[in-house]
Structure formats: structure tokens, C-alpha cells
Amino acid sequence: MEERRVYYFDNNATTAVAPEVFEAMKPYFQTEWGNPSSAYFFGHHLSGAIQEAREKVAALIHSEPREVVFTSCGTESDNTAVFSALETTGKRHLITSAVEHSAIMNQTQFLKRKGYDVTYLPVNPDGTLDPSQVAAAIRPDTALVSLMYANNETGVIFPIEEVGKICRKAGVLFHTDAVQTPGKLEIDVQKLGVDFLSLSAHKLHAPKGIGLLYIKHRTPFQPYVMGGHQENKRRAGTENVPYIVGFGKAAELSLASIKEEKTRVKELRDRLEQGILSAIPYTHLNGNKDLRLPNTSNITFSYIEAEAILMLLDQLGVCASSGSACTTGSLGASHVLNAMGLSPMEARGSVRFSLSRYTTAEDVDHVLKHLPGIIARLRTMSPLNEMHPDNV
Ligand code: PLP
């Protein structure tokens, strides 16, 4: 791939691997490449490295190290929590929301087709969720409540702590998909009161292909990936040592810098957002302005297709997205924006900008300089422009 200056605003899709993370992983490809289960020296070294990483990711979420199970990704962690709750309770009703990531959405739709009952809680027009809906939806046959901590498309934060209290009172297991939160929110599983929590390392400047599932001590658990005795018999498969070590390093880096980074990233995000909304007519923000991740901005550009905006931004080296990376390329408008009440046309004109600790003021300036011209140009060309109020 040719070298070009990249202005990366798609950190909710994935993040750049931190150089420190890459350095920490290297020995586990080059010299420390053995199997952690072996009886000779490799075994001791590598199980020690895994344990050290487990302690670091546990510190990130305020759990005990033994409550952390390494998985292959956020999707596996989500699927595991749902599967385990259904198996251990023997119950057949699930509660989730209408705006979950496809990791939960597609699994629960599959389960629905298999005869399980799923309640999809609606959200308010600003993407927030009213926790009292959870209390009202819980039934004697409810196996699990699974709600995301923060939405990947809008950044809107759900009231996980309040829902945790409701679930504990009702004696129902509670899972949160917290994949979008590390490095952006402080995560404390004790405060949240969850039984399960999913994370994915590639949203935190570590590589793709490694995640974790927090399982509260003494929560009944049925493994999803069955086989060997790895991860204390909770997730089979030879451990991905370099990636586990990388995840640990990323957690350590994030913990050390989160307080300052949250503020710095939010300032940049707000400048980008305000700059766009004030310079470009017929734009609006999607999602609650305050109950939101500090790095995410989802903006509707009325009367244009987001795909056209993204194409022109791409020519200027700007990477952004029209929603979840997993749904880009599919024809349907975002199910998240749809659940918030946007019309399909508005949803199709929505662009997500997501920042990270590597985003600079120069990146933001580049977008602010070029985007108004791009939008003006597209508005003169777009067939949707016929519906523009200035033209009717
Ligand atoms: N959950 C949320 C909220 C996400 O944003 C993502 C990834 O975009 C996932 C789950 C899936 O994580 P992974 O790509 O590690 O499977």
C-alpha cells in the first residue's frame, strides 16, 4: 500500500496498534513462541506472561484477575455470555435493546428463530434508554439482560449501573457489551454490578483477534468454546500469547493516560462537531449531547448520501464511517438511527467521526477546512437535493 497522510476518524471501527504494544508483543513471536501448557521452561515463562496480562486488564476494569477470560474478540465474548446464561439458567427469555451491535443482534435473532423469546427494548429519540423499561420487561423466565455500555454508532451511554441494580434485585443475570468504552470511560465492574462484561483489544490500540469476557466470581458459567483446559476450563484453545500480552500492555497504557486523554479527545471532538454544525447548514447531531462517549460524533447531512461524502473524504485521506463498520457495504440504513426515529433518508446521510488518543488538532483542522466545500458540491449534484427546502 502506498504511503499517504491519513486523517483517521474511524476509531470506533478499529484503532492503530500502539508502538509500545507492538514492542511488548514481539518477543512472543521471536523467542518466547512456545505453548503455555508445556511442562518445560516455555510453559512457566508463558503462563507467567499471560498472568501478568490478566492482572493488567483486570486493573482496567476493576475486577479480580481470575474473573477475566481471554477470548478471540468482542463478538465471541458477547456470544459466550448469552449462550452461558441460557444454558446455566435453562430459561428461554432474553432482554436486550434495539440498538445493539450485530454481535448481539444477529445471535439473538438466530435464537429467536430457534424458538427463544427476545425483548428488544426501544430507545428514546436521543438514543438513551430508560432503565425502568428493564424492570418492566423482566419475567420469571428471563435468563439474561444484555445491554451495551456505549453505542458504537452514536457513542450514547446506557445507564448500566441502574440496570445492574434492577437485575440484582430481580435475581437476573446481567451482561454488558462494553467494547466501545475502554480508553473513553473508566470501567468498574463492581460499580456497574454486572455478571458479564465484554471487551475487545482492537478498540484500545492493541491488535484485532483478542478480547475478554469478565465473569463475576461464582456466576454459573458454561463454556462456549469447548475443548482443552485453558483459561481455567472456561475457554478452550491454545492461548494467543503475543496478543494477550499486547492487550495487557494496551490496558496498562490506557489506565496511565485515561484522565488527560478523555479531556483532550473530548475538546478535539467538540471542536470538530461545533465546526461542522455551525459551518454547514441542514446538519444535526445524532444522540444525546452529554450522555455520550467523549470521542464520538454522529452527524446527519440532510439531502446527501453519506457514502458520497465518505468517498470524497477518502480522496483527501480522511477515514470516517457511515455507521458500524460491520454494516458498511450493506444496503439497509443503520438500525441504530432507525430505532432513534430518523427517517431512512436521514439515516443514510449520517456520518460517524470517532477520535482516539492519536487524533491531533491538525487532523480536525483538515476536516473542517475541506468538509463544507464537499457538502456544498454534493448538494448541488445529489438527486436527494430536489427535496432540499431551498429548492422547493
Ligand atoms: N460490540 C460492539 C459495541 C462493537 O463496536 C464491536 C466492534 O465493532 C463488537 C462488539 C465486536 O467486536 P470484535 O470486532 O472484537 O468482534
Tab-separated table of C-alpha atoms and ligand atoms in Angstrom:
chain	number	residue	atom	x	y	z
A	1	MET	CA	0.000	0.000	0.000
A	2	GLU	CA	1.398	3.422	-0.941
A	3	GLU	CA	2.285	5.737	1.959
A	4	ARG	CA	-0.098	8.641	2.322
A	5	ARG	CA	-1.091	11.001	5.082
A	6	VAL	CA	-4.092	9.527	6.811
A	7	TYR	CA	-6.554	11.568	8.846
A	8	TYR	CA	-8.140	8.778	10.832
A	9	PHE	CA	-11.611	9.382	12.271
A	10	ASP	CA	-12.821	5.789	12.488
A	11	ASN	CA	-11.553	4.696	15.884
A	12	ASN	CA	-14.856	3.062	16.838
A	13	ALA	CA	-14.219	0.621	13.966
A	14	THR	CA	-10.647	-0.120	14.998
A	15	THR	CA	-7.601	1.656	16.366
A	16	ALA	CA	-3.922	1.819	15.450
A	17	VAL	CA	-1.735	-0.572	17.432
A	18	ALA	CA	0.361	1.486	19.874
A	19	PRO	CA	4.119	1.180	19.210
A	20	GLU	CA	4.634	0.168	22.877
A	21	VAL	CA	2.082	-2.626	22.420
A	22	PHE	CA	3.821	-3.902	19.299
A	23	GLU	CA	7.189	-3.863	21.090
A	24	ALA	CA	5.765	-5.775	24.062
A	25	MET	CA	4.364	-8.456	21.734
A	26	LYS	CA	7.475	-9.005	19.614
A	27	PRO	CA	9.386	-11.433	21.909
A	28	TYR	CA	6.354	-13.721	21.926
A	29	PHE	CA	6.714	-14.216	18.174
A	30	GLN	CA	10.503	-14.421	18.110
A	31	THR	CA	11.926	-16.148	21.188
A	32	GLU	CA	9.030	-16.907	23.546
A	33	TRP	CA	6.899	-18.726	20.988
A	34	GLY	CA	6.153	-21.984	22.861
A	35	ASN	CA	2.934	-23.460	24.196
A	36	PRO	CA	1.951	-22.088	27.623
A	37	SER	CA	0.660	-25.540	28.664
A	38	SER	CA	4.010	-27.304	28.110
A	39	ALA	CA	5.872	-28.830	31.065
A	40	TYR	CA	9.297	-27.326	30.222
A	41	PHE	CA	10.603	-23.740	30.579
A	42	PHE	CA	8.282	-22.275	27.902
A	43	GLY	CA	5.260	-23.265	29.940
A	44	HIS	CA	6.410	-21.367	33.042
A	45	HIS	CA	7.505	-18.261	31.131
A	46	LEU	CA	4.392	-18.041	29.055
A	47	SER	CA	1.846	-18.784	31.734
A	48	GLY	CA	3.592	-16.057	33.758
A	49	ALA	CA	3.244	-13.611	30.850
A	50	ILE	CA	-0.459	-14.485	30.495
A	51	GLN	CA	-0.992	-13.987	34.220
A	52	GLU	CA	0.727	-10.599	34.118
A	53	ALA	CA	-1.504	-9.503	31.230
A	54	ARG	CA	-4.556	-10.805	33.084
A	55	GLU	CA	-3.652	-8.637	36.054
A	56	LYS	CA	-3.304	-5.589	33.807
A	57	VAL	CA	-6.660	-5.998	32.061
A	58	ALA	CA	-8.295	-6.802	35.419
A	59	ALA	CA	-6.948	-3.477	36.738
A	60	LEU	CA	-8.521	-1.718	33.741
A	61	ILE	CA	-11.999	-2.968	34.686
A	62	HIS	CA	-11.506	-3.198	38.482
A	63	SER	CA	-12.057	-6.956	38.567
A	64	GLU	CA	-10.062	-9.779	40.107
A	65	PRO	CA	-7.634	-11.370	37.612
A	66	ARG	CA	-9.361	-14.763	38.000
A	67	GLU	CA	-12.599	-13.186	36.749
A	68	VAL	CA	-11.029	-12.480	33.324
A	69	VAL	CA	-11.269	-14.993	30.464
A	70	PHE	CA	-9.384	-14.203	27.261
A	71	THR	CA	-11.382	-14.794	24.073
A	72	SER	CA	-10.744	-14.202	20.370
A	73	CYS	CA	-12.801	-10.994	20.077
A	74	GLY	CA	-15.683	-8.929	21.393
A	75	THR	CA	-18.158	-10.927	19.327
A	76	GLU	CA	-17.076	-14.198	20.936
A	77	SER	CA	-17.322	-12.622	24.399
A	78	ASP	CA	-20.870	-11.401	23.678
A	79	ASN	CA	-21.981	-14.734	22.198
A	80	THR	CA	-20.437	-16.608	25.139
A	81	ALA	CA	-22.289	-14.566	27.772
A	82	VAL	CA	-25.647	-15.109	26.068
A	83	PHE	CA	-25.027	-18.814	25.471
A	84	SER	CA	-23.839	-19.393	29.038
A	85	ALA	CA	-26.817	-17.614	30.634
A	86	LEU	CA	-29.307	-19.653	28.581
A	87	GLU	CA	-27.514	-22.907	29.394
A	88	THR	CA	-26.977	-22.365	33.124
A	89	THR	CA	-30.444	-20.995	33.875
A	90	GLY	CA	-32.367	-23.239	31.479
A	91	LYS	CA	-34.619	-20.212	30.853
A	92	ARG	CA	-35.689	-19.028	27.387
A	93	HIS	CA	-36.276	-15.265	27.522
A	94	LEU	CA	-33.664	-12.601	26.786
A	95	ILE	CA	-33.850	-8.826	27.166
A	96	THR	CA	-31.657	-6.590	25.045
A	97	SER	CA	-32.037	-3.323	23.116
A	98	ALA	CA	-32.939	-2.350	19.564
A	99	VAL	CA	-29.554	-0.671	19.050
A	100	GLU	CA	-27.075	-3.413	19.968
A	101	HIS	CA	-24.072	-4.292	17.833
A	102	SER	CA	-24.610	-7.117	15.339
A	103	ALA	CA	-22.660	-9.407	17.722
A	104	ILE	CA	-25.727	-9.457	19.995
A	105	MET	CA	-28.335	-8.585	17.370
A	106	ASN	CA	-27.601	-11.446	14.994
A	107	GLN	CA	-27.151	-14.002	17.759
A	108	THR	CA	-30.441	-13.080	19.447
A	109	GLN	CA	-32.255	-13.099	16.089
A	110	PHE	CA	-30.862	-16.573	15.461
A	111	LEU	CA	-32.069	-17.663	18.912
A	112	LYS	CA	-35.483	-16.166	18.181
A	113	ARG	CA	-35.740	-18.286	15.051
A	114	LYS	CA	-34.848	-21.285	17.239
A	115	GLY	CA	-37.856	-20.581	19.491
A	116	TYR	CA	-36.320	-18.426	22.243
A	117	ASP	CA	-38.166	-15.257	23.228
A	118	VAL	CA	-36.319	-11.938	22.902
A	119	THR	CA	-37.460	-8.492	24.051
A	120	TYR	CA	-35.764	-5.640	22.187
A	121	LEU	CA	-36.139	-2.509	24.313
A	122	PRO	CA	-36.693	0.690	22.301
A	123	VAL	CA	-34.569	3.804	22.822
A	124	ASN	CA	-35.527	7.476	23.094
A	125	PRO	CA	-35.025	9.794	20.092
A	126	ASP	CA	-31.674	10.866	21.598
A	127	GLY	CA	-30.555	7.218	21.780
A	128	THR	CA	-30.805	6.942	25.566
A	129	LEU	CA	-32.530	4.090	27.349
A	130	ASP	CA	-34.940	4.375	30.225
A	131	PRO	CA	-33.876	1.800	32.881
A	132	SER	CA	-37.428	1.394	34.164
A	133	GLN	CA	-38.169	-0.427	30.895
A	134	VAL	CA	-35.839	-3.192	32.014
A	135	ALA	CA	-37.712	-3.688	35.282
A	136	ALA	CA	-40.990	-3.855	33.353
A	137	ALA	CA	-39.636	-6.398	30.849
A	138	ILE	CA	-38.154	-8.883	33.359
A	139	ARG	CA	-40.201	-12.098	33.643
A	140	PRO	CA	-39.834	-15.286	35.676
A	141	ASP	CA	-38.337	-16.977	32.587
A	142	THR	CA	-35.773	-14.234	31.837
A	143	ALA	CA	-32.308	-15.776	31.517
A	144	LEU	CA	-30.290	-12.609	30.844
A	145	VAL	CA	-30.413	-8.871	30.321
A	146	SER	CA	-27.751	-7.833	27.793
A	147	LEU	CA	-27.271	-4.117	27.134
A	148	MET	CA	-24.353	-2.303	25.582
A	149	TYR	CA	-22.463	0.172	27.770
A	150	ALA	CA	-21.997	2.662	24.907
A	151	ASN	CA	-23.272	2.620	21.369
A	152	ASN	CA	-20.720	2.161	18.606
A	153	GLU	CA	-22.556	4.421	16.126
A	154	THR	CA	-23.641	7.357	18.298
A	155	GLY	CA	-21.498	6.922	21.431
A	156	VAL	CA	-24.632	7.200	23.606
A	157	ILE	CA	-24.064	5.707	27.059
A	158	PHE	CA	-26.649	3.402	28.653
A	159	PRO	CA	-27.455	3.522	32.412
A	160	ILE	CA	-25.651	0.273	33.200
A	161	GLU	CA	-25.261	0.945	36.923
A	162	GLU	CA	-29.009	1.493	37.355
A	163	VAL	CA	-29.850	-1.583	35.275
A	164	GLY	CA	-27.337	-3.566	37.359
A	165	LYS	CA	-29.304	-2.706	40.498
A	166	ILE	CA	-32.582	-3.712	38.845
A	167	CYS	CA	-31.158	-7.059	37.709
A	168	ARG	CA	-29.616	-7.839	41.097
A	169	LYS	CA	-32.908	-7.094	42.821
A	170	ALA	CA	-34.758	-9.359	40.371
A	171	GLY	CA	-32.089	-12.084	40.548
A	172	VAL	CA	-31.490	-11.943	36.788
A	173	LEU	CA	-28.056	-12.271	35.154
A	174	PHE	CA	-26.757	-9.093	33.517
A	175	HIS	CA	-24.250	-8.726	30.668
A	176	THR	CA	-22.872	-5.541	29.182
A	177	ASP	CA	-21.114	-5.206	25.851
A	178	ALA	CA	-18.523	-2.616	26.873
A	179	VAL	CA	-16.471	-2.994	23.689
A	180	GLN	CA	-16.628	0.738	22.871
A	181	THR	CA	-15.717	2.035	26.320
A	182	PRO	CA	-12.083	1.328	27.267
A	183	GLY	CA	-9.865	4.382	26.990
A	184	LYS	CA	-13.035	6.506	26.806
A	185	LEU	CA	-14.813	5.752	30.105
A	186	GLU	CA	-13.491	4.428	33.391
A	187	ILE	CA	-14.843	0.891	33.751
A	188	ASP	CA	-15.606	-0.514	37.189
A	189	VAL	CA	-17.391	-3.859	37.171
A	190	GLN	CA	-18.098	-3.598	40.906
A	191	LYS	CA	-19.926	-0.293	40.487
A	192	LEU	CA	-21.719	-1.445	37.353
A	193	GLY	CA	-22.985	-4.572	39.112
A	194	VAL	CA	-22.647	-6.784	36.036
A	195	ASP	CA	-22.216	-10.560	35.899
A	196	PHE	CA	-20.555	-10.477	32.471
A	197	LEU	CA	-18.720	-7.741	30.546
A	198	SER	CA	-17.203	-7.943	27.055
A	199	LEU	CA	-14.150	-6.075	25.756
A	200	SER	CA	-12.171	-6.195	22.531
A	201	ALA	CA	-8.499	-5.222	22.361
A	202	HIS	CA	-8.551	-3.682	18.892
A	203	LYS	CA	-10.620	-0.733	20.122
A	204	LEU	CA	-7.816	0.051	22.590
A	205	HIS	CA	-4.680	0.292	20.405
A	206	ALA	CA	-3.957	-3.442	20.566
A	207	PRO	CA	-4.374	-5.965	17.711
A	208	LYS	CA	-7.545	-7.459	16.296
A	209	GLY	CA	-8.306	-11.036	17.323
A	210	ILE	CA	-8.169	-10.813	21.107
A	211	GLY	CA	-10.900	-9.956	23.579
A	212	LEU	CA	-12.016	-10.756	27.070
A	213	LEU	CA	-15.083	-11.770	28.966
A	214	TYR	CA	-15.330	-10.742	32.607
A	215	ILE	CA	-17.257	-13.355	34.559
A	216	LYS	CA	-18.110	-12.320	38.103
A	217	HIS	CA	-16.749	-14.785	40.662
A	218	ARG	CA	-19.274	-17.543	41.432
A	219	THR	CA	-21.512	-16.709	38.456
A	220	PRO	CA	-22.611	-20.033	36.959
A	221	PHE	CA	-20.808	-20.492	33.648
A	222	GLN	CA	-20.955	-22.823	30.662
A	223	PRO	CA	-18.053	-22.519	28.169
A	224	TYR	CA	-18.966	-21.705	24.582
A	225	VAL	CA	-15.694	-22.888	23.010
A	226	MET	CA	-15.173	-26.410	24.363
A	227	GLY	CA	-12.007	-28.469	24.236
A	228	GLY	CA	-8.813	-28.162	26.296
A	229	HIS	CA	-8.445	-26.910	29.840
A	230	GLN	CA	-7.121	-23.413	29.007
A	231	GLU	CA	-8.374	-20.308	30.800
A	232	ASN	CA	-9.242	-22.372	33.852
A	233	LYS	CA	-11.513	-24.585	31.708
A	234	ARG	CA	-13.616	-21.600	30.642
A	235	ARG	CA	-12.338	-21.057	27.075
A	236	ALA	CA	-10.584	-23.829	25.209
A	237	GLY	CA	-7.894	-23.321	22.570
A	238	THR	CA	-4.151	-22.707	22.874
A	239	GLU	CA	-3.721	-19.203	24.242
A	240	ASN	CA	-2.803	-16.415	21.809
A	241	VAL	CA	0.131	-15.331	23.958
A	242	PRO	CA	1.506	-12.379	21.918
A	243	TYR	CA	-1.954	-10.865	21.574
A	244	ILE	CA	-2.781	-11.436	25.240
A	245	VAL	CA	0.479	-9.686	26.178
A	246	GLY	CA	-0.382	-6.842	23.768
A	247	PHE	CA	-3.832	-6.486	25.316
A	248	GLY	CA	-2.246	-6.277	28.779
A	249	LYS	CA	0.159	-3.567	27.626
A	250	ALA	CA	-2.663	-1.587	25.998
A	251	ALA	CA	-4.681	-1.770	29.225
A	252	GLU	CA	-1.689	-0.514	31.202
A	253	LEU	CA	-1.125	2.409	28.807
A	254	SER	CA	-4.793	3.306	28.831
A	255	LEU	CA	-5.016	3.313	32.626
A	256	ALA	CA	-1.993	5.599	32.851
A	257	SER	CA	-3.392	8.215	30.475
A	258	ILE	CA	-7.200	7.986	30.506
A	259	LYS	CA	-7.889	11.027	32.695
A	260	GLU	CA	-5.961	13.504	30.499
A	261	GLU	CA	-6.834	11.772	27.243
A	262	LYS	CA	-10.572	11.827	27.881
A	263	THR	CA	-10.468	15.592	28.262
A	264	ARG	CA	-8.100	16.209	25.342
A	265	VAL	CA	-10.075	13.969	22.966
A	266	LYS	CA	-13.386	15.491	24.033
A	267	GLU	CA	-12.087	19.006	23.328
A	268	LEU	CA	-10.999	17.980	19.844
A	269	ARG	CA	-14.285	16.144	19.212
A	270	ASP	CA	-16.303	19.164	20.351
A	271	ARG	CA	-14.294	21.490	18.133
A	272	LEU	CA	-14.844	19.222	15.148
A	273	GLU	CA	-18.552	18.861	15.902
A	274	GLN	CA	-19.205	22.540	16.550
A	275	GLY	CA	-17.175	23.481	13.486
A	276	ILE	CA	-19.243	21.213	11.259
A	277	LEU	CA	-22.638	22.084	12.737
A	278	SER	CA	-22.009	25.826	12.604
A	279	ALA	CA	-20.431	25.958	9.131
A	280	ILE	CA	-22.722	23.573	7.268
A	281	PRO	CA	-26.490	24.118	7.013
A	282	TYR	CA	-29.017	21.275	7.338
A	283	THR	CA	-26.890	19.224	9.713
A	284	HIS	CA	-27.751	17.824	13.102
A	285	LEU	CA	-26.138	15.750	15.804
A	286	ASN	CA	-27.471	12.252	16.486
A	287	GLY	CA	-27.503	11.117	20.099
A	288	ASN	CA	-27.629	12.770	23.486
A	289	LYS	CA	-25.092	15.598	23.611
A	290	ASP	CA	-23.924	14.832	27.152
A	291	LEU	CA	-24.560	11.124	27.808
A	292	ARG	CA	-22.047	10.228	25.153
A	293	LEU	CA	-18.531	8.849	24.706
A	294	PRO	CA	-16.015	11.715	24.551
A	295	ASN	CA	-14.652	10.575	21.172
A	296	THR	CA	-17.759	10.042	19.038
A	297	SER	CA	-19.801	12.372	16.868
A	298	ASN	CA	-22.570	11.157	14.578
A	299	ILE	CA	-23.876	13.868	12.260
A	300	THR	CA	-26.667	13.866	9.686
A	301	PHE	CA	-26.044	15.838	6.494
A	302	SER	CA	-29.549	16.182	5.102
A	303	TYR	CA	-30.201	15.675	1.400
A	304	ILE	CA	-26.980	13.752	0.711
A	305	GLU	CA	-25.893	10.110	0.868
A	306	ALA	CA	-23.165	9.521	3.446
A	307	GLU	CA	-21.433	7.158	1.014
A	308	ALA	CA	-20.779	10.082	-1.345
A	309	ILE	CA	-19.349	12.194	1.489
A	310	LEU	CA	-17.113	9.330	2.577
A	311	MET	CA	-15.822	8.842	-0.955
A	312	LEU	CA	-14.774	12.470	-1.281
A	313	LEU	CA	-13.285	12.489	2.222
A	314	ASP	CA	-11.334	9.367	1.310
A	315	GLN	CA	-9.758	11.227	-1.614
A	316	LEU	CA	-8.405	13.708	0.959
A	317	GLY	CA	-7.056	10.927	3.165
A	318	VAL	CA	-9.891	11.205	5.699
A	319	CYS	CA	-11.244	7.922	7.091
A	320	ALA	CA	-14.716	8.135	8.625
A	321	SER	CA	-17.709	5.871	8.509
A	322	SER	CA	-21.420	5.795	7.870
A	323	GLY	CA	-22.135	3.698	10.953
A	324	SER	CA	-20.932	0.355	12.140
A	325	ALA	CA	-18.024	-1.000	10.092
A	326	CYS	CA	-19.878	-4.288	10.110
A	327	THR	CA	-22.876	-2.828	8.285
A	328	THR	CA	-20.984	-0.623	5.831
A	329	GLY	CA	-21.499	-2.111	2.422
A	330	SER	CA	-24.927	-3.447	3.304
A	331	LEU	CA	-27.792	-1.548	1.742
A	332	GLY	CA	-30.009	-1.051	4.788
A	333	ALA	CA	-29.854	2.197	6.720
A	334	SER	CA	-28.468	2.000	10.253
A	335	HIS	CA	-30.755	0.063	12.637
A	336	VAL	CA	-29.484	2.311	15.437
A	337	LEU	CA	-30.543	5.577	13.788
A	338	ASN	CA	-33.750	3.923	12.668
A	339	ALA	CA	-34.525	2.940	16.290
A	340	MET	CA	-33.935	6.595	17.271
A	341	GLY	CA	-36.657	7.620	14.833
A	342	LEU	CA	-34.590	9.010	11.950
A	343	SER	CA	-36.134	8.560	8.531
A	344	PRO	CA	-34.238	6.164	6.215
A	345	MET	CA	-33.153	9.202	4.177
A	346	GLU	CA	-31.716	10.998	7.221
A	347	ALA	CA	-30.060	7.828	8.424
A	348	ARG	CA	-28.417	7.341	5.022
A	349	GLY	CA	-26.994	10.868	5.246
A	350	SER	CA	-25.277	10.265	8.583
A	351	VAL	CA	-21.534	10.115	9.148
A	352	ARG	CA	-19.709	8.954	12.270
A	353	PHE	CA	-16.443	10.605	13.270
A	354	SER	CA	-14.607	8.780	16.061
A	355	LEU	CA	-11.344	10.046	17.555
A	356	SER	CA	-8.576	8.494	19.641
A	357	ARG	CA	-5.502	9.442	21.621
A	358	TYR	CA	-3.612	9.717	18.326
A	359	THR	CA	-6.013	12.291	16.838
A	360	THR	CA	-4.404	15.714	16.506
A	361	ALA	CA	-5.641	19.303	16.126
A	362	GLU	CA	-4.196	19.169	12.609
A	363	ASP	CA	-6.470	16.217	11.767
A	364	VAL	CA	-9.507	18.173	12.934
A	365	ASP	CA	-8.446	21.288	11.010
A	366	HIS	CA	-8.076	19.252	7.818
A	367	VAL	CA	-11.700	18.059	8.034
A	368	LEU	CA	-13.026	21.486	8.988
A	369	LYS	CA	-11.196	23.034	6.052
A	370	HIS	CA	-12.492	20.652	3.406
A	371	LEU	CA	-15.878	19.328	4.531
A	372	PRO	CA	-18.011	22.460	3.905
A	373	GLY	CA	-16.848	22.516	0.262
A	374	ILE	CA	-17.514	18.782	-0.151
A	375	ILE	CA	-21.041	19.115	1.199
A	376	ALA	CA	-21.819	22.192	-0.908
A	377	ARG	CA	-20.580	20.369	-4.019
A	378	LEU	CA	-22.583	17.234	-3.263
A	379	ARG	CA	-25.716	19.211	-2.513
A	380	THR	CA	-25.649	20.693	-5.982
A	381	MET	CA	-25.268	17.222	-7.529
A	382	SER	CA	-27.368	14.981	-5.306
A	383	PRO	CA	-30.721	13.677	-6.596
A	384	LEU	CA	-31.938	13.992	-2.999
A	385	ASN	CA	-31.276	17.699	-3.367
A	386	GLU	CA	-34.628	18.057	-5.106
A	387	MET	CA	-36.143	17.731	-1.638
A	388	HIS	CA	-33.912	20.488	-0.226
A	389	PRO	CA	-36.137	23.253	1.249
A	390	ASP	CA	-34.163	25.931	-0.645
A	391	ASN	CA	-35.147	24.246	-3.887
A	392	VAL	CA	-38.857	23.789	-3.280
B	1	PLP	N1	-19.678	-4.778	20.283
B	1	PLP	C1	-19.514	-3.507	19.901
B	1	PLP	C2	-20.298	-2.431	20.586
B	1	PLP	C3	-18.622	-3.188	18.883
B	1	PLP	O1	-18.477	-1.920	18.498
B	1	PLP	C4	-17.893	-4.239	18.260
B	1	PLP	C5	-16.983	-3.948	17.132
B	1	PLP	O2	-17.177	-3.025	16.374
B	1	PLP	C6	-18.093	-5.551	18.717
B	1	PLP	C7	-18.997	-5.780	19.718
B	1	PLP	C8	-17.366	-6.692	18.092
B	1	PLP	O3	-16.020	-6.734	18.497
B	1	PLP	P1	-14.979	-7.607	17.651
B	1	PLP	O4	-14.723	-6.879	16.391
B	1	PLP	O5	-13.760	-7.694	18.524
B	1	PLP	O6	-15.610	-8.936	17.453
